[in-house]
PDB file of C-alpha atoms in Angstrom:
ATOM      1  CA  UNK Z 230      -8.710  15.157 -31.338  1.00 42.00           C
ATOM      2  CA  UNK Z 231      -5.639  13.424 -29.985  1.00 47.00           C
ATOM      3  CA  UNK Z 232      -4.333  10.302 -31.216  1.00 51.00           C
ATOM      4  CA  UNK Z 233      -2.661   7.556 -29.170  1.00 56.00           C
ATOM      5  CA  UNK Z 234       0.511   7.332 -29.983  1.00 61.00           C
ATOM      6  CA  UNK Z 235       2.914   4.310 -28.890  1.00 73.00           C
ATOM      7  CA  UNK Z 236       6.235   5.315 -26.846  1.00 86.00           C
ATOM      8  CA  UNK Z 237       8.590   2.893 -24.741  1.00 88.00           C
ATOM      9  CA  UNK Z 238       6.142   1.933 -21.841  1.00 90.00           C
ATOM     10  CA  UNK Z 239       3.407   0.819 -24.446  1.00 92.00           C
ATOM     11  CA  UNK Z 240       6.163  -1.436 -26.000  1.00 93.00           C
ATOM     12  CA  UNK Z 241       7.492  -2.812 -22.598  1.00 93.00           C
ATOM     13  CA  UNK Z 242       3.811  -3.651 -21.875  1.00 93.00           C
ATOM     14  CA  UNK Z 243       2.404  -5.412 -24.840  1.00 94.00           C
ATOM     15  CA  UNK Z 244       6.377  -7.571 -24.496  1.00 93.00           C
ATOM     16  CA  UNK Z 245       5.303  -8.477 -21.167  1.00 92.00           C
ATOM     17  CA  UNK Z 246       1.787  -9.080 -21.829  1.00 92.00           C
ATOM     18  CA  UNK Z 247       3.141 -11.380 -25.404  1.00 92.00           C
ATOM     19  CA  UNK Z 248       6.215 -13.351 -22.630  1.00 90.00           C
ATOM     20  CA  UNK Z 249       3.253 -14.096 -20.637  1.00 87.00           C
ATOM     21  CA  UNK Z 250       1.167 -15.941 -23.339  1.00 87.00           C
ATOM     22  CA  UNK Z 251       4.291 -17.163 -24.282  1.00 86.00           C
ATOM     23  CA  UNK Z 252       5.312 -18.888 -20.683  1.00 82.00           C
ATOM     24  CA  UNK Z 253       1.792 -20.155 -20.580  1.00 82.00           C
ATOM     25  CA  UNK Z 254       1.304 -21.844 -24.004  1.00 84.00           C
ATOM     26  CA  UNK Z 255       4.777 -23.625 -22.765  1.00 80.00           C
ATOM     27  CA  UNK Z 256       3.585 -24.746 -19.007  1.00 75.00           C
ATOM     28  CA  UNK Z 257       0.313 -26.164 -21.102  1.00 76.00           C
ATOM     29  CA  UNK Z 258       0.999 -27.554 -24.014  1.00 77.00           C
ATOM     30  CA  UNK Z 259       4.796 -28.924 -24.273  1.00 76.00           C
ATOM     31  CA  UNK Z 260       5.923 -31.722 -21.852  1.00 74.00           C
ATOM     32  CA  UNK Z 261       7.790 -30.651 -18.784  1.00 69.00           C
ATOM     33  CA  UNK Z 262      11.354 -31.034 -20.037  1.00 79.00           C
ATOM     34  CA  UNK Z 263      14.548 -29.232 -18.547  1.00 85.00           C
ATOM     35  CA  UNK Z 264      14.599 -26.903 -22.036  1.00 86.00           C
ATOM     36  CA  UNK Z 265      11.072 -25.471 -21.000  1.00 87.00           C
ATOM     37  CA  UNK Z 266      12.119 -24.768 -17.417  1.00 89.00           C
ATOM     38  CA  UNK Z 267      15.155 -23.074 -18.882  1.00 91.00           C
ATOM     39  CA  UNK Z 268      12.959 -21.121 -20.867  1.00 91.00           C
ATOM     40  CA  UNK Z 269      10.374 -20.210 -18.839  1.00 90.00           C
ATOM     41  CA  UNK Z 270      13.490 -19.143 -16.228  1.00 93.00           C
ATOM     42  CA  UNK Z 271      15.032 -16.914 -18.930  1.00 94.00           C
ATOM     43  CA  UNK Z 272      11.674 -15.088 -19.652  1.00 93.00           C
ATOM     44  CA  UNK Z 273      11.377 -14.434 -15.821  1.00 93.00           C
ATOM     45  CA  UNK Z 274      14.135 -12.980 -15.701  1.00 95.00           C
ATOM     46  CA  UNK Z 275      13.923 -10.708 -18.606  1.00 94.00           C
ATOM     47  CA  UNK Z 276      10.489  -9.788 -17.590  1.00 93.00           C
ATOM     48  CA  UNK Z 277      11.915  -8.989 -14.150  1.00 95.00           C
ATOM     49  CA  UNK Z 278      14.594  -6.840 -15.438  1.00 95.00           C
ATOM     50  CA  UNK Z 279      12.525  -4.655 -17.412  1.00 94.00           C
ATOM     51  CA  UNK Z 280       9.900  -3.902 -14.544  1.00 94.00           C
ATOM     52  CA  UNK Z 281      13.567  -2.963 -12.702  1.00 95.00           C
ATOM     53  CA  UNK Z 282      14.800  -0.644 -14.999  1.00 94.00           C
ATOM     54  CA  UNK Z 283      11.920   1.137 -16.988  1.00 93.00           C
ATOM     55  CA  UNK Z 284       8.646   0.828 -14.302  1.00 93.00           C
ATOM     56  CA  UNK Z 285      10.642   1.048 -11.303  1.00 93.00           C
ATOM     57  CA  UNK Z 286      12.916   3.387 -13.691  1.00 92.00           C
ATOM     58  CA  UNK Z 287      15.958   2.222 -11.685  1.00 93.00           C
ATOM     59  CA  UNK Z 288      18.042   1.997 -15.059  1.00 91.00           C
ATOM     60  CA  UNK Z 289      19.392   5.473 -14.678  1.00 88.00           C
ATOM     61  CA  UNK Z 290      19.043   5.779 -11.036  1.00 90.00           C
ATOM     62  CA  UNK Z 291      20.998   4.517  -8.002  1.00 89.00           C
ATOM     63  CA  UNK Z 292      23.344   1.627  -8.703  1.00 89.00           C
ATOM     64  CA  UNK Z 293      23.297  -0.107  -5.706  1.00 90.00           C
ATOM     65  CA  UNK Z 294      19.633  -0.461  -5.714  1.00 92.00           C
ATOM     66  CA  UNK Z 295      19.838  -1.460  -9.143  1.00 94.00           C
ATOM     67  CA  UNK Z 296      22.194  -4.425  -8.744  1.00 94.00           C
ATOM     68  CA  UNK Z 297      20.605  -5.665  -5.577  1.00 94.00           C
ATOM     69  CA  UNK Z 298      17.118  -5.776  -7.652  1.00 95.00           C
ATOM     70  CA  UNK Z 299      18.850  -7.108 -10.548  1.00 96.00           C
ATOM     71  CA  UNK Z 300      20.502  -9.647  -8.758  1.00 96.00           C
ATOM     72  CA  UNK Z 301      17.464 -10.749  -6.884  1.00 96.00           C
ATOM     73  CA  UNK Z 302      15.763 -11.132 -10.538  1.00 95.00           C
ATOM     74  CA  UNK Z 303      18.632 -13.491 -11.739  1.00 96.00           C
ATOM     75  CA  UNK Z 304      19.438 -15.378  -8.407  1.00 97.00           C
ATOM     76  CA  UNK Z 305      15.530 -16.623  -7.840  1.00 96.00           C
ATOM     77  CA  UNK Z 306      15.079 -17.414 -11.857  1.00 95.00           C
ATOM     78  CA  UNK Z 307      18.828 -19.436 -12.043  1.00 95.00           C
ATOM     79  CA  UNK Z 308      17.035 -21.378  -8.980  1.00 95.00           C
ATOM     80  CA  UNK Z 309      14.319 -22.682 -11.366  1.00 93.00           C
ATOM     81  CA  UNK Z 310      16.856 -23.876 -14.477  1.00 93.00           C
ATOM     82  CA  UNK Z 311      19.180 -25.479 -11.194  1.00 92.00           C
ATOM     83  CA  UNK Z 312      15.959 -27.445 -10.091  1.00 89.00           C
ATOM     84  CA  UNK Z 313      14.821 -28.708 -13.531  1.00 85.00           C
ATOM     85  CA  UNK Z 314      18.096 -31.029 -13.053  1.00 84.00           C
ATOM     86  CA  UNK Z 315      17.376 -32.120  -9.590  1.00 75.00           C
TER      87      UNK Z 315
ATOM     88  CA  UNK Q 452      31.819  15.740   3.669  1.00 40.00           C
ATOM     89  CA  UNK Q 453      28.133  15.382   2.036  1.00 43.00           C
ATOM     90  CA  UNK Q 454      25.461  17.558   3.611  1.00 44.00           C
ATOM     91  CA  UNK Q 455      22.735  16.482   0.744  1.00 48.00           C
ATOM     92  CA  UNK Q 456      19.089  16.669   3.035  1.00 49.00           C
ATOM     93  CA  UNK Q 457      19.420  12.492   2.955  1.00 52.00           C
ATOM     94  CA  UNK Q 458      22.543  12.206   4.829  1.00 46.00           C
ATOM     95  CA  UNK Q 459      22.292  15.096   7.253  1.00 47.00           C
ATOM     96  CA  UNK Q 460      18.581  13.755   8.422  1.00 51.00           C
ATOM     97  CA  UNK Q 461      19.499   9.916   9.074  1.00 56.00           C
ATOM     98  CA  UNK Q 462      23.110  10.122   9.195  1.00 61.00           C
ATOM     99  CA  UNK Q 463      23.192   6.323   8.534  1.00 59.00           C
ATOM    100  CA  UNK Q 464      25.774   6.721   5.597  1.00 61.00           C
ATOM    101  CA  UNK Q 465      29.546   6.764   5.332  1.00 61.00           C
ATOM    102  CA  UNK Q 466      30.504  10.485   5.373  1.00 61.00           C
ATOM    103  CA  UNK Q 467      31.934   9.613   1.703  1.00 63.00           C
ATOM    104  CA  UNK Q 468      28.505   8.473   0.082  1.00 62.00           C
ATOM    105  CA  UNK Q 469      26.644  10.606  -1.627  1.00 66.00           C
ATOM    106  CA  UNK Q 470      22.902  10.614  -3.847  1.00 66.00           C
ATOM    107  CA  UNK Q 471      25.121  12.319  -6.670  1.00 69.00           C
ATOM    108  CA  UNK Q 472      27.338   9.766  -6.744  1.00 72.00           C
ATOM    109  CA  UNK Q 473      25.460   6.592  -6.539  1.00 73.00           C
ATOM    110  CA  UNK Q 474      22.717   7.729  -8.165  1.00 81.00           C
ATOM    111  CA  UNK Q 475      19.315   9.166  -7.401  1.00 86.00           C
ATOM    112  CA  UNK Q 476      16.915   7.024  -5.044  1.00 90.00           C
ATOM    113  CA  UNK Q 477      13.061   6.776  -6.555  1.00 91.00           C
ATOM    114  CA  UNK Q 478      10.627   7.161  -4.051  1.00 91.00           C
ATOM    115  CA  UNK Q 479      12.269   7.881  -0.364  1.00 90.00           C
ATOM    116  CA  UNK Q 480      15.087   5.809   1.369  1.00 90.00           C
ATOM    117  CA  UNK Q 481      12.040   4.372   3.869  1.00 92.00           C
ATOM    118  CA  UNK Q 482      10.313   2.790   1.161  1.00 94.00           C
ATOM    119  CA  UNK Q 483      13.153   1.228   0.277  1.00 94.00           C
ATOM    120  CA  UNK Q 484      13.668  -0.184   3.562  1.00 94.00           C
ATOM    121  CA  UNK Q 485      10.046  -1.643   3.149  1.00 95.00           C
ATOM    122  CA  UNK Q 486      10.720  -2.940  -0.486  1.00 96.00           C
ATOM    123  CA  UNK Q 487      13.981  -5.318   0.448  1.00 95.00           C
ATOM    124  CA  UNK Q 488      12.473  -6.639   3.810  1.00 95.00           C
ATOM    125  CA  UNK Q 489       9.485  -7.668   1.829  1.00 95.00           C
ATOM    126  CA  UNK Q 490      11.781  -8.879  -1.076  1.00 96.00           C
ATOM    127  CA  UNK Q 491      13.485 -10.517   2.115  1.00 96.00           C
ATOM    128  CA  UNK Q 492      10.150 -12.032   2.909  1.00 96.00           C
ATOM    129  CA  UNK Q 493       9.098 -13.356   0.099  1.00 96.00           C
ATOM    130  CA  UNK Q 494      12.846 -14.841  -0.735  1.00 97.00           C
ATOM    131  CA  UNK Q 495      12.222 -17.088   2.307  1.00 96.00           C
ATOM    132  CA  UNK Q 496       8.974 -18.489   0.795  1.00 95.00           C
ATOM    133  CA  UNK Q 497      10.830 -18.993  -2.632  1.00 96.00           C
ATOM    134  CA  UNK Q 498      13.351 -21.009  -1.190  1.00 96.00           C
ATOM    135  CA  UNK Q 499      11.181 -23.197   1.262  1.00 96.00           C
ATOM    136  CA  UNK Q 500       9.110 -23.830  -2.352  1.00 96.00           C
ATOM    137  CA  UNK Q 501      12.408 -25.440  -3.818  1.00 95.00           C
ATOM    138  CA  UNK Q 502      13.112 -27.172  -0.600  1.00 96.00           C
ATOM    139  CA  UNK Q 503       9.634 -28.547  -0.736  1.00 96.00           C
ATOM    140  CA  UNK Q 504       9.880 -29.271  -4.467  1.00 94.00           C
ATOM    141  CA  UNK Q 505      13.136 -31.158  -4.209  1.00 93.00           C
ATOM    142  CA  UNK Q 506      11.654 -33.531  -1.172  1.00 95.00           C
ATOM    143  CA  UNK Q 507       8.123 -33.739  -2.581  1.00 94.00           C
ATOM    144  CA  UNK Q 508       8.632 -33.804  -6.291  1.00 92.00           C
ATOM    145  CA  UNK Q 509       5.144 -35.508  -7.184  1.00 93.00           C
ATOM    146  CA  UNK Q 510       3.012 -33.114  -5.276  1.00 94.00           C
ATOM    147  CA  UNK Q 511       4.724 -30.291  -7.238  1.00 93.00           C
ATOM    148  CA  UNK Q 512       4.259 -32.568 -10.558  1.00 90.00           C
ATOM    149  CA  UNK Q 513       0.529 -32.579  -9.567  1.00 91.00           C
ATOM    150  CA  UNK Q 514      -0.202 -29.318  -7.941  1.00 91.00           C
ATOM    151  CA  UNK Q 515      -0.178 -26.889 -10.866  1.00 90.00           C
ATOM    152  CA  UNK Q 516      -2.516 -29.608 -12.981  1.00 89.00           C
ATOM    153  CA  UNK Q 517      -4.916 -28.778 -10.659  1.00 91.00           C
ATOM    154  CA  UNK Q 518      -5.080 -25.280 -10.410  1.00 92.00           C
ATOM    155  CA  UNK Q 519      -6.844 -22.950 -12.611  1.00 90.00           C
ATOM    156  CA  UNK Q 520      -4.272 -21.768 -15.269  1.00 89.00           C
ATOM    157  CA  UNK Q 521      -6.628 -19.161 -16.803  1.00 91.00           C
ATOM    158  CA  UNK Q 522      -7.079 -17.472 -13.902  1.00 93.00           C
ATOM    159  CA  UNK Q 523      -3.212 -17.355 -12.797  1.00 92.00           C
ATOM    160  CA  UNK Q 524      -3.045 -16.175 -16.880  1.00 93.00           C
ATOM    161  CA  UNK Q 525      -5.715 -13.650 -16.120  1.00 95.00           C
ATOM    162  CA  UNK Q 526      -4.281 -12.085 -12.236  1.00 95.00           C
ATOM    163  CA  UNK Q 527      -0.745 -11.672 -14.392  1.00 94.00           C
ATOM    164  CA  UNK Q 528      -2.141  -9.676 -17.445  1.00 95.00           C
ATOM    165  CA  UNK Q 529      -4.114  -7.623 -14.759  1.00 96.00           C
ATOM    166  CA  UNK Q 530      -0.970  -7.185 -12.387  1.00 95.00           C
ATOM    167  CA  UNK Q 531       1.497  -6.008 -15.450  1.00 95.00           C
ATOM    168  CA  UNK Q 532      -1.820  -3.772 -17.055  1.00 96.00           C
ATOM    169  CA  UNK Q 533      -1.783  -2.190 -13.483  1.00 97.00           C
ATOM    170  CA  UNK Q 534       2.177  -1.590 -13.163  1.00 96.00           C
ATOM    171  CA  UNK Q 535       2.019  -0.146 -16.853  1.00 95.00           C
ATOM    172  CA  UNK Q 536      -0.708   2.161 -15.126  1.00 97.00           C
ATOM    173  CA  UNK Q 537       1.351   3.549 -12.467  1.00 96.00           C
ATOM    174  CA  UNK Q 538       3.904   4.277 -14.619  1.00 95.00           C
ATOM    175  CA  UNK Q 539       1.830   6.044 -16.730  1.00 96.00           C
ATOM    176  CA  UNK Q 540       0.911   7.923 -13.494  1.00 96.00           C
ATOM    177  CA  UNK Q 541       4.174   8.949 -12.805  1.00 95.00           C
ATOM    178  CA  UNK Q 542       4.633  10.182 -16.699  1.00 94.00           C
ATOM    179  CA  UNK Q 543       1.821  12.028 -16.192  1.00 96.00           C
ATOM    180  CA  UNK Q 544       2.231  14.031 -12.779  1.00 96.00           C
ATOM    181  CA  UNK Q 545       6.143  15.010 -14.691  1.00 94.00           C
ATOM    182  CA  UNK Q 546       4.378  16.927 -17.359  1.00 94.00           C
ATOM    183  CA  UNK Q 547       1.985  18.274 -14.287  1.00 95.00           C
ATOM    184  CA  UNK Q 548      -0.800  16.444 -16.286  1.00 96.00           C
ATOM    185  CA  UNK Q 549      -2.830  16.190 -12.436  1.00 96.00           C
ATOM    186  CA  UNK Q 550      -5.852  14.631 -14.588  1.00 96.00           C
ATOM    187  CA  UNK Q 551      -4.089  12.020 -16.237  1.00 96.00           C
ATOM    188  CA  UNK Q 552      -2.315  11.163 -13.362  1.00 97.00           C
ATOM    189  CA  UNK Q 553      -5.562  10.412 -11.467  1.00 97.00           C
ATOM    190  CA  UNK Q 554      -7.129   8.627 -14.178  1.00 97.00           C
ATOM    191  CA  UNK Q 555      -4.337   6.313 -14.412  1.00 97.00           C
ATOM    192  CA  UNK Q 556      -3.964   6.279 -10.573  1.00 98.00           C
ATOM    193  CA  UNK Q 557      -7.889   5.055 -10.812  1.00 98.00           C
ATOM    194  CA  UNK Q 558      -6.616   2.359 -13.612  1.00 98.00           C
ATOM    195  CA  UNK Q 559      -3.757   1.143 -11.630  1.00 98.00           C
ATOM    196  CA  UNK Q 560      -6.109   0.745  -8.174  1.00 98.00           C
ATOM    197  CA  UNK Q 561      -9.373  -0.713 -10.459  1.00 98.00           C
ATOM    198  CA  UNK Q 562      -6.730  -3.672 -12.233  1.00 97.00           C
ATOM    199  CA  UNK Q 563      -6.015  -3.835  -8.275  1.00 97.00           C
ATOM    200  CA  UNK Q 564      -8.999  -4.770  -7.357  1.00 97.00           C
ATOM    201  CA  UNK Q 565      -9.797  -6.591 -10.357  1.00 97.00           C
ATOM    202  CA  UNK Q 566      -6.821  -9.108  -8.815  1.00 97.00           C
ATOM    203  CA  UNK Q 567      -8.244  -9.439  -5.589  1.00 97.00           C
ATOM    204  CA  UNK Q 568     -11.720 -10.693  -7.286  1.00 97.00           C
ATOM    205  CA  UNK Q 569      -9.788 -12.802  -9.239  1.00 97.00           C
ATOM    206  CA  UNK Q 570      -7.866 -14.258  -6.558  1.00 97.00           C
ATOM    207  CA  UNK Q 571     -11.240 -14.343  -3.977  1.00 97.00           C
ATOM    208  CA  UNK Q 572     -12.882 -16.561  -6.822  1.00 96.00           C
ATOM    209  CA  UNK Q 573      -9.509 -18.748  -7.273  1.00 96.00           C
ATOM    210  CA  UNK Q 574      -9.934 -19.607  -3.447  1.00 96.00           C
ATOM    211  CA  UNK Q 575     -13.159 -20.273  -3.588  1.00 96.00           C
ATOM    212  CA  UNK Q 576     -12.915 -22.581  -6.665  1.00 95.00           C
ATOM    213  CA  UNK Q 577     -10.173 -24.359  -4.996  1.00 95.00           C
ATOM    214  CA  UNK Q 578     -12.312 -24.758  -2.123  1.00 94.00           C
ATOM    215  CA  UNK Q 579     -14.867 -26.097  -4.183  1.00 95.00           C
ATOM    216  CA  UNK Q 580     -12.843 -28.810  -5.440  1.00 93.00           C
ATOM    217  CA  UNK Q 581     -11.561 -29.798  -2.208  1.00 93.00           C
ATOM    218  CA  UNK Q 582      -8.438 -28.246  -2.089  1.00 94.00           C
ATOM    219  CA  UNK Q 583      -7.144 -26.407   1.137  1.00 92.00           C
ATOM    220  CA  UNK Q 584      -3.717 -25.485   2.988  1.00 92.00           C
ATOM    221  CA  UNK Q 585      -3.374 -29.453   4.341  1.00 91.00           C
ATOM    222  CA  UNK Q 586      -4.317 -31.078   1.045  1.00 92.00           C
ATOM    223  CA  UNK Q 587      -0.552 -31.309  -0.109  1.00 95.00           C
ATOM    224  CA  UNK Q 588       2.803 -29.752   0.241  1.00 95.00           C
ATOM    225  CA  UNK Q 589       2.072 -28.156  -3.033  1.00 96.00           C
ATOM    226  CA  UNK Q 590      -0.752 -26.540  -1.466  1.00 96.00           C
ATOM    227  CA  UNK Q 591       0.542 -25.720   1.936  1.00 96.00           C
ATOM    228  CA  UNK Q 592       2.988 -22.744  -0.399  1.00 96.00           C
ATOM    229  CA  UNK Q 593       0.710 -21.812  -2.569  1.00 96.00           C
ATOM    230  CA  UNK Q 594      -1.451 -20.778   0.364  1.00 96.00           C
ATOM    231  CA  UNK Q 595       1.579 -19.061   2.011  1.00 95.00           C
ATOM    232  CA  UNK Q 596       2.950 -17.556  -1.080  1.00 96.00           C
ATOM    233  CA  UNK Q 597      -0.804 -16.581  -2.444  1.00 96.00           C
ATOM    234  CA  UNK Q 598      -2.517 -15.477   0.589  1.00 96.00           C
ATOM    235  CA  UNK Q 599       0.749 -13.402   1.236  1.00 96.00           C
ATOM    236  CA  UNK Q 600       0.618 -11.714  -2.280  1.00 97.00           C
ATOM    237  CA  UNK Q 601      -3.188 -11.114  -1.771  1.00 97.00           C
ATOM    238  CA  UNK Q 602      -2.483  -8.883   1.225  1.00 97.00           C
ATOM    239  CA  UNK Q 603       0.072  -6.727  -0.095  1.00 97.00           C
ATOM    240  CA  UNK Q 604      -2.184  -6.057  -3.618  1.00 97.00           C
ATOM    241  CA  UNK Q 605      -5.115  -5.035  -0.891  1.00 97.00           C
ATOM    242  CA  UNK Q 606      -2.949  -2.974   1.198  1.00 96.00           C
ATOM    243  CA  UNK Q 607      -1.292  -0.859  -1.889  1.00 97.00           C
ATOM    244  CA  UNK Q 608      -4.529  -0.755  -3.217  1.00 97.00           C
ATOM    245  CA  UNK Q 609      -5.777   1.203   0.127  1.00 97.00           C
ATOM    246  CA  UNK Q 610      -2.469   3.156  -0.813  1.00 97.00           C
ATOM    247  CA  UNK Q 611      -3.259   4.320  -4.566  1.00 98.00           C
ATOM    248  CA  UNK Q 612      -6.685   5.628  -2.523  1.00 98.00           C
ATOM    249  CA  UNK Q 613      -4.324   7.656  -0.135  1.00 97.00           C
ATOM    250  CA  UNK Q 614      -2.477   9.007  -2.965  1.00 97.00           C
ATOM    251  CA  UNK Q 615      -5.486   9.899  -5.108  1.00 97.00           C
ATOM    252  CA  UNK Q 616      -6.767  11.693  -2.044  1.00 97.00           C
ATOM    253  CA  UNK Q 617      -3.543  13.538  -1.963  1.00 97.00           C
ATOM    254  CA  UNK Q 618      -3.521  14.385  -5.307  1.00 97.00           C
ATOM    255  CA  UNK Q 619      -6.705  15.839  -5.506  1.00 96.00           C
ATOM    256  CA  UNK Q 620      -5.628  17.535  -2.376  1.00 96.00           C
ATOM    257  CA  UNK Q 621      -2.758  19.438  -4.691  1.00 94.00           C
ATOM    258  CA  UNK Q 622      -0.374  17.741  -2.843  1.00 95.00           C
ATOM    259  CA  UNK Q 623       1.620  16.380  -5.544  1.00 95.00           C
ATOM    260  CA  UNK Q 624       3.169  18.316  -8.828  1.00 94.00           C
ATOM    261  CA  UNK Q 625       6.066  17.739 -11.817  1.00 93.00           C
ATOM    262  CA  UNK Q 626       8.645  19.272  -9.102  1.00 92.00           C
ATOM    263  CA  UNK Q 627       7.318  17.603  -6.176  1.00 93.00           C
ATOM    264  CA  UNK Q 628       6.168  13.732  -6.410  1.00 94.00           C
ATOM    265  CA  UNK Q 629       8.470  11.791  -4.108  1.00 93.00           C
ATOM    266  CA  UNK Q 630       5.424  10.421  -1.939  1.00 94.00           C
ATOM    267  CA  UNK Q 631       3.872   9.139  -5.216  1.00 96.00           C
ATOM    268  CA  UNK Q 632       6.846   7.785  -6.749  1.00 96.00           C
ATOM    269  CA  UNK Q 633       7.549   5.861  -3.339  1.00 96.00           C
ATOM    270  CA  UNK Q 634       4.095   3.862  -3.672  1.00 97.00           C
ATOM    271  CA  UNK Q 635       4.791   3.531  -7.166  1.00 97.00           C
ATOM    272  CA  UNK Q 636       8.714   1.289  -6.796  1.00 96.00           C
ATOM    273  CA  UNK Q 637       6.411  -0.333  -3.516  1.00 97.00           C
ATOM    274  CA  UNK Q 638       3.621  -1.792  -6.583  1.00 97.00           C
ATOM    275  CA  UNK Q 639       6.307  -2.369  -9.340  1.00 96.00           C
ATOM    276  CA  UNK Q 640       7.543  -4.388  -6.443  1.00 97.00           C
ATOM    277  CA  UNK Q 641       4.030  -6.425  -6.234  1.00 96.00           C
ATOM    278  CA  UNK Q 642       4.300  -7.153  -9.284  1.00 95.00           C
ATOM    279  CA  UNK Q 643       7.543  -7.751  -9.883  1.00 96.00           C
ATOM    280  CA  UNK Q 644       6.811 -11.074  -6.843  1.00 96.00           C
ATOM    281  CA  UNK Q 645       4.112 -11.990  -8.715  1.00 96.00           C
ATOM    282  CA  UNK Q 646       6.191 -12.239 -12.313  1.00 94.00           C
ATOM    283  CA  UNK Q 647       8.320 -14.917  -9.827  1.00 95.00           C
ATOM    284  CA  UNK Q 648       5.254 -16.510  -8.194  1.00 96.00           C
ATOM    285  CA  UNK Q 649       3.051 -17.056 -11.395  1.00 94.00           C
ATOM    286  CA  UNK Q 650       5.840 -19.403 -13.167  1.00 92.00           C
ATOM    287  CA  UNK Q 651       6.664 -21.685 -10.270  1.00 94.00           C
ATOM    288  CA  UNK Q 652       2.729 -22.418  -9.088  1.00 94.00           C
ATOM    289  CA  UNK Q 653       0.958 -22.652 -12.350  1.00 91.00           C
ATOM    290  CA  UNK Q 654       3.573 -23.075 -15.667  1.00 88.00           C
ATOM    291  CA  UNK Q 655       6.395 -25.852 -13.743  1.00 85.00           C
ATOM    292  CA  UNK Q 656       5.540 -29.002 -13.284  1.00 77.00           C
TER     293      UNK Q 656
END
């Protein structure tokens, strides 16, 4: 018989799947403030980055690629905290 | 000078780049090509939705109240369940596991199509309640941003079928998986737009 065992990806996944409950517990039950949009920006972006480098596995692979993705995934997220204050 | 197979075939990079130096591409340099115009694409439609939000702040207030949250909640789990999938895929055909590549090539196309259900149903529920593209400004980008996402999921999805097909076919191993690694960056991609899309439609108010 062969057991399940847990490595990195399982982790990553059951992160994501937690930031997502997370983000949507906010959105429903706190009142839309700046902090939550700031929040809810910053868990974006993490969840972004780890797609980047572990499922797209660009951590270890070519740089450029890397930043561009990485900067896309901070860029559109900073856009969200910048329009909680306008 | 580089003569790595990449550089001699397009000859679209400086003589002094090289794979070994910048690192190595996942996938195929055409895929990528495919991945930033689409990230292109769908950068457009997240900046008209701040223009939008900024000059119609109340129907972006509203909007997301009247959407259904659980199953936005429900199309996310599904969408990071199926990139988790593909990875797996890719773990798999590495160790030349061919069988538990395909069944979590299956996995990654079934969550697929478990989306576009999802999604179908949203529409219709929408519809239902009387909301369509010329209800609000709020509505007019979800549409564009939704309907958008929907076709890419249902095109890749065709695309995990191709690559199953191929696999069975023996065309993939642990030494040779480029093809499959390129449509698995082009669905970490999908997903990685909907991680963006999900917060701004359905959690901001």
């Amino acid at each position: 018989m062969t057991m399940f065992s847990f490595s990195k990806l399982e982790y990553l996944w059951l992160t994501l799947l937690a930031i997502i409950l997370f983000n949507t517990l906010l959105g429903e039950n706190v009142e839309s403030t700046a902090l939550v949009s700031i929040l809810v920006a910053l868990t974006v972006m993490y969840k972004g980055l780890i797609v980047i480098d572990h499922f797209m596995e660009l951590k270890d692979a070519n740089k450029y690629l890397r930043r561009m993705m990485r900067i896309y995934f901070i860029f559109f997220p900073s856009l969200i905290i910048l329009s909680a204050f306008f | 000078m580089d003569t790595s197979p990449i550089n001699s075939s397009l000859g679209i990079f400086p003589s002094s780049w090289s794979e070994k130096r910048a690192g190595r591409i996942p996938g195929n340099i055409p895929i990528w090509v495919g991945i930033l115009s689409e990230l292109t694409e769908f950068g457009i439609f997240f900046i008209a939705y701040f223009v939008a939000k900024y000059n119609y702040p109340e129907a972006f207030s509203e909007g997301p109240q009247s959407l259904s949250t659980i199953t936005g909640v429900a199309n996310t789990v599904v969408l990071i369940s199926s990139s988790y999938f593909m990875a797996k895929a890719m773990a798999n055909i590495r160790k030349n596991n061919l069988k538990g590549c395909e069944k979590f090539l299956w996995l990654a196309f079934f969550s697929g199509c478990l989306y576009l259900c999802f999604k179908t149903w949203e529409f219709h529920w929408n519809d239902v309640q009387g909301f369509s593209t010329n209800s609000s400004p709020f509505f007019t980008v979800y549409y564009y941003m939704t309907f958008n996402h929907f076709l890419h999921v249902g095109w890749a999805a065709c695309a995990i079928l191709w690559v199953i097909f191929r696999l069975k076919k023996g065309a993939y191993s642990a030494e040779n998986n480029s093809g499959m690694e390129a449509l698995a960056v082009y669905w970490h991609m999908i997903d990685l737009m909907w991680i963006l899309i999900f917060p701004l439609l359905y959690v901001l108010r």
